[in-house]
């Protein structure tokens, strides 16, 4: 059973860069059947897709975040990473990584999520 | 338009049938997927494709789609089905879309 685990700082200062890592176990990020997505959820609100990456390094980002987002992948470590620059309080959210079925689009499984608070 | 919409809240009596709907232009070309989220937990996939349930999801959950509307139906709702439900699909740029979610209350 594939397992995903997010990690990174829980507190980021405004204007700085949020950086998170997702470690995949019991499965390979190099599978050609899947993308690997980042998704966030602001407290008490709905889900927002941030972007995905394929093992080749190709990416697709949410247009509303594209100017600030970079997703990268390290196949040797079986990890993907998220960088979100110039953060504000509006970026405070639970950040999830999820496996994303290529060509069909469903997310399964999800990591447990990690809360990132943007505050001075 | 690349938006998906859901009713914010729906209620159902215990043991009755409830349908949760999701609307959007992208659903005319792409199937929706559905997720159940309970408080403090990550979302869980409960339905995808035309009507496919992942392993472990009870068969009281079913899916359907017509035109610009996708539906998740729970036949014989149980107390443990009380949760937030989200639909997701994609657009022509392969960007992923989420609707705002539906809070299901089981009375």
CSV table of C-alpha atoms in Angstrom, one decimal:
chain,number,residue,atom,x,y,z
A,1,UNK,CA,0.0,0.0,0.0
A,2,UNK,CA,1.6,3.3,-1.1
A,3,UNK,CA,2.1,5.7,1.7
A,4,UNK,CA,2.8,9.5,1.5
A,5,UNK,CA,4.2,11.7,4.2
A,6,UNK,CA,4.6,15.4,4.2
A,7,UNK,CA,7.3,17.2,6.1
A,8,UNK,CA,8.6,20.7,6.6
A,9,UNK,CA,8.4,23.8,8.8
A,10,UNK,CA,5.1,24.5,10.4
A,11,UNK,CA,5.7,28.3,10.6
A,12,UNK,CA,6.9,30.5,7.8
A,13,UNK,CA,7.3,34.3,7.9
A,14,UNK,CA,5.4,36.6,5.4
A,15,UNK,CA,7.3,37.2,2.2
A,16,UNK,CA,9.5,34.1,2.7
A,17,UNK,CA,9.3,30.8,0.8
A,18,UNK,CA,7.3,27.8,2.0
A,19,UNK,CA,9.2,24.6,1.4
A,20,UNK,CA,7.7,21.1,1.9
A,21,UNK,CA,8.8,17.6,1.1
A,22,UNK,CA,6.6,14.5,0.4
A,23,UNK,CA,8.2,11.1,0.9
A,24,UNK,CA,6.6,8.2,-0.9
A,25,UNK,CA,7.0,4.7,0.5
A,26,UNK,CA,5.9,1.2,-0.6
A,27,UNK,CA,5.7,2.6,-4.2
A,28,UNK,CA,7.8,4.5,-6.7
A,29,UNK,CA,7.4,8.0,-7.9
A,30,UNK,CA,8.9,6.8,-11.2
A,31,UNK,CA,5.7,4.9,-12.1
A,32,UNK,CA,4.5,6.1,-15.5
A,33,UNK,CA,0.8,5.8,-14.5
A,34,UNK,CA,0.8,8.6,-12.0
A,35,UNK,CA,1.5,12.2,-11.4
A,36,UNK,CA,2.2,13.5,-7.9
A,37,UNK,CA,0.2,16.4,-6.8
A,38,UNK,CA,0.2,19.0,-4.0
A,39,UNK,CA,-3.2,20.2,-2.7
A,40,UNK,CA,-3.9,22.6,0.1
A,41,UNK,CA,-6.9,23.3,2.4
A,42,UNK,CA,-7.3,26.6,4.2
A,43,UNK,CA,-8.7,26.2,7.7
A,44,UNK,CA,-12.4,25.5,7.5
A,45,UNK,CA,-12.5,25.8,3.8
A,46,UNK,CA,-12.3,23.7,0.7
A,47,UNK,CA,-9.5,22.0,-1.3
A,48,UNK,CA,-7.3,23.8,-3.8
A,49,UNK,CA,-5.0,22.0,-6.2
A,50,UNK,CA,-1.5,23.5,-6.4
A,51,UNK,CA,0.1,21.5,-9.1
A,52,UNK,CA,1.5,18.2,-10.2
A,53,UNK,CA,4.8,16.7,-11.4
A,54,UNK,CA,5.6,13.6,-13.5
A,55,UNK,CA,8.7,11.5,-12.8
A,56,UNK,CA,10.3,13.0,-15.9
A,57,UNK,CA,10.1,16.4,-14.3
A,58,UNK,CA,7.3,17.8,-16.3
A,59,UNK,CA,4.9,19.9,-14.3
A,60,UNK,CA,1.4,21.5,-14.4
A,61,UNK,CA,0.5,24.3,-12.0
A,62,UNK,CA,-2.7,26.0,-10.9
A,63,UNK,CA,-2.8,29.2,-13.0
A,64,UNK,CA,-3.7,31.2,-9.9
A,65,UNK,CA,-0.5,30.1,-8.1
A,66,UNK,CA,1.8,29.5,-11.1
A,67,UNK,CA,4.0,32.6,-10.6
A,68,UNK,CA,4.9,31.5,-7.1
A,69,UNK,CA,5.1,27.7,-7.3
A,70,UNK,CA,7.8,25.3,-8.1
A,71,UNK,CA,7.4,21.5,-7.7
A,72,UNK,CA,10.4,19.2,-8.1
A,73,UNK,CA,11.0,15.5,-7.9
A,74,UNK,CA,13.9,13.4,-6.7
A,75,UNK,CA,13.5,9.9,-8.0
A,76,UNK,CA,16.6,8.6,-6.2
A,77,UNK,CA,15.0,9.6,-2.8
A,78,UNK,CA,11.4,8.8,-3.9
A,79,UNK,CA,10.4,12.4,-2.9
A,80,UNK,CA,8.7,15.4,-4.3
A,81,UNK,CA,9.0,18.9,-3.1
A,82,UNK,CA,7.0,22.1,-3.1
A,83,UNK,CA,8.3,25.6,-3.0
A,84,UNK,CA,5.8,28.5,-2.7
A,85,UNK,CA,7.4,31.9,-2.7
A,86,UNK,CA,6.3,35.3,-1.3
A,87,UNK,CA,3.8,33.8,1.1
A,88,UNK,CA,1.2,35.8,2.9
A,89,UNK,CA,-1.3,34.9,5.6
A,90,UNK,CA,-3.6,33.7,2.8
A,91,UNK,CA,-1.2,30.8,2.3
A,92,UNK,CA,-1.8,29.4,5.8
A,93,UNK,CA,-3.3,26.0,5.1
A,94,UNK,CA,-3.0,22.3,5.5
A,95,UNK,CA,-0.8,21.1,2.6
A,96,UNK,CA,-1.3,17.6,1.3
A,97,UNK,CA,0.6,15.5,-1.3
A,98,UNK,CA,-1.4,12.9,-3.2
A,99,UNK,CA,-0.9,10.4,-5.9
A,100,UNK,CA,-2.7,11.5,-9.1
A,101,UNK,CA,-3.8,9.0,-11.7
A,102,UNK,CA,-2.6,10.1,-15.0
A,103,UNK,CA,-5.1,10.4,-17.8
A,104,UNK,CA,-8.1,9.9,-15.6
A,105,UNK,CA,-7.5,12.1,-12.6
A,106,UNK,CA,-8.2,10.8,-9.2
A,107,UNK,CA,-6.2,11.3,-6.0
A,108,UNK,CA,-5.4,8.3,-4.0
A,109,UNK,CA,-3.8,7.9,-1.5
A,110,UNK,CA,-3.3,11.2,0.2
A,111,UNK,CA,-0.7,12.1,2.9
A,112,UNK,CA,-1.9,13.0,6.3
A,113,UNK,CA,-1.2,16.7,5.5
A,114,UNK,CA,0.9,19.2,7.3
A,115,UNK,CA,-0.3,22.6,8.7
A,116,UNK,CA,1.7,25.6,7.6
A,117,UNK,CA,1.1,28.9,9.3
A,118,UNK,CA,2.3,32.1,7.8
A,119,UNK,CA,3.0,34.6,10.6
A,120,UNK,CA,5.7,37.0,11.7
B,1,UNK,CA,-15.7,28.0,-17.4
B,2,UNK,CA,-13.3,25.9,-15.3
B,3,UNK,CA,-15.3,25.8,-12.1
B,4,UNK,CA,-17.1,23.1,-10.2
B,5,UNK,CA,-20.0,23.8,-7.9
B,6,UNK,CA,-21.7,21.8,-5.1
B,7,UNK,CA,-24.5,22.6,-2.7
B,8,UNK,CA,-22.8,23.6,0.6
B,9,UNK,CA,-24.9,21.3,2.8
B,10,UNK,CA,-27.3,18.4,2.5
B,11,UNK,CA,-29.0,16.3,5.1
B,12,UNK,CA,-30.4,12.8,5.1
B,13,UNK,CA,-32.3,10.6,7.5
B,14,UNK,CA,-30.6,7.6,8.8
B,15,UNK,CA,-31.1,4.7,6.3
B,16,UNK,CA,-32.4,6.9,3.6
B,17,UNK,CA,-30.9,7.7,0.2
B,18,UNK,CA,-29.1,10.9,-0.6
B,19,UNK,CA,-27.6,12.3,-3.8
B,20,UNK,CA,-24.8,14.9,-3.7
B,21,UNK,CA,-24.3,16.7,-7.0
B,22,UNK,CA,-21.5,18.5,-8.7
B,23,UNK,CA,-21.9,20.8,-11.7
B,24,UNK,CA,-19.5,22.2,-14.2
B,25,UNK,CA,-18.7,22.5,-17.9
B,26,UNK,CA,-15.7,20.3,-17.6
B,27,UNK,CA,-17.9,17.4,-16.5
B,28,UNK,CA,-19.3,17.2,-20.1
B,29,UNK,CA,-15.9,15.9,-21.1
B,30,UNK,CA,-14.3,14.4,-18.0
B,31,UNK,CA,-15.5,12.2,-15.2
B,32,UNK,CA,-15.6,13.4,-11.7
B,33,UNK,CA,-14.0,11.8,-8.7
B,34,UNK,CA,-15.4,12.0,-5.2
B,35,UNK,CA,-13.7,12.3,-1.8
B,36,UNK,CA,-15.0,11.9,1.7
B,37,UNK,CA,-13.3,14.0,4.5
B,38,UNK,CA,-14.0,13.6,8.2
B,39,UNK,CA,-12.9,16.2,10.7
B,40,UNK,CA,-9.1,16.2,11.3
B,41,UNK,CA,-8.5,13.6,8.5
B,42,UNK,CA,-7.2,13.7,5.0
B,43,UNK,CA,-9.7,13.2,2.2
B,44,UNK,CA,-10.4,9.7,1.0
B,45,UNK,CA,-11.3,8.7,-2.5
B,46,UNK,CA,-14.7,7.0,-2.6
B,47,UNK,CA,-15.7,7.1,-6.3
B,48,UNK,CA,-14.0,7.7,-9.6
B,49,UNK,CA,-14.6,7.2,-13.3
B,50,UNK,CA,-18.0,6.2,-14.6
B,51,UNK,CA,-18.9,4.4,-11.3
B,52,UNK,CA,-15.8,2.8,-9.8
B,53,UNK,CA,-15.4,2.3,-6.1
B,54,UNK,CA,-11.9,1.8,-4.6
B,55,UNK,CA,-11.3,-1.3,-2.5
B,56,UNK,CA,-12.8,-0.9,0.9
B,57,UNK,CA,-15.6,1.6,0.0
B,58,UNK,CA,-19.0,0.2,0.8
B,59,UNK,CA,-21.3,-0.6,-2.1
B,60,UNK,CA,-23.9,1.8,-0.8
B,61,UNK,CA,-21.8,4.5,-2.5
B,62,UNK,CA,-22.5,4.9,-6.3
B,63,UNK,CA,-21.7,7.4,-8.9
B,64,UNK,CA,-23.3,8.7,-12.1
B,65,UNK,CA,-23.0,11.5,-14.6
B,66,UNK,CA,-25.2,13.3,-17.1
B,67,UNK,CA,-24.3,16.4,-19.1
B,68,UNK,CA,-22.6,18.9,-16.9
B,69,UNK,CA,-23.6,17.2,-13.6
B,70,UNK,CA,-22.0,14.4,-11.7
B,71,UNK,CA,-23.7,12.7,-8.7
B,72,UNK,CA,-22.6,10.7,-5.7
B,73,UNK,CA,-25.4,8.6,-4.3
B,74,UNK,CA,-25.5,7.0,-0.9
B,75,UNK,CA,-28.2,4.4,-0.6
B,76,UNK,CA,-29.0,3.7,3.0
B,77,UNK,CA,-26.9,6.4,4.6
B,78,UNK,CA,-25.2,5.4,7.9
B,79,UNK,CA,-24.1,7.6,10.7
B,80,UNK,CA,-20.5,7.1,9.7
B,81,UNK,CA,-21.2,8.7,6.3
B,82,UNK,CA,-21.6,12.1,8.0
B,83,UNK,CA,-18.7,14.0,6.5
B,84,UNK,CA,-17.7,16.6,3.9
B,85,UNK,CA,-17.7,15.4,0.3
B,86,UNK,CA,-15.7,17.0,-2.5
B,87,UNK,CA,-15.8,16.4,-6.2
B,88,UNK,CA,-12.9,16.9,-8.5
B,89,UNK,CA,-12.3,16.8,-12.2
B,90,UNK,CA,-10.0,18.4,-14.7
B,91,UNK,CA,-10.1,20.9,-17.5
B,92,UNK,CA,-8.8,21.0,-21.0
B,93,UNK,CA,-5.4,22.1,-19.8
B,94,UNK,CA,-5.2,19.1,-17.5
B,95,UNK,CA,-5.4,21.4,-14.5
B,96,UNK,CA,-7.2,19.7,-11.6
B,97,UNK,CA,-10.4,21.3,-10.3
B,98,UNK,CA,-12.2,21.0,-6.9
B,99,UNK,CA,-15.7,22.1,-6.0
B,100,UNK,CA,-16.3,23.8,-2.7
B,101,UNK,CA,-17.6,20.7,-1.0
B,102,UNK,CA,-20.9,19.5,0.6
B,103,UNK,CA,-21.4,19.0,4.3
B,104,UNK,CA,-23.5,15.9,4.7
B,105,UNK,CA,-25.5,15.6,7.9
B,106,UNK,CA,-27.1,12.2,8.8
B,107,UNK,CA,-30.2,12.8,11.0
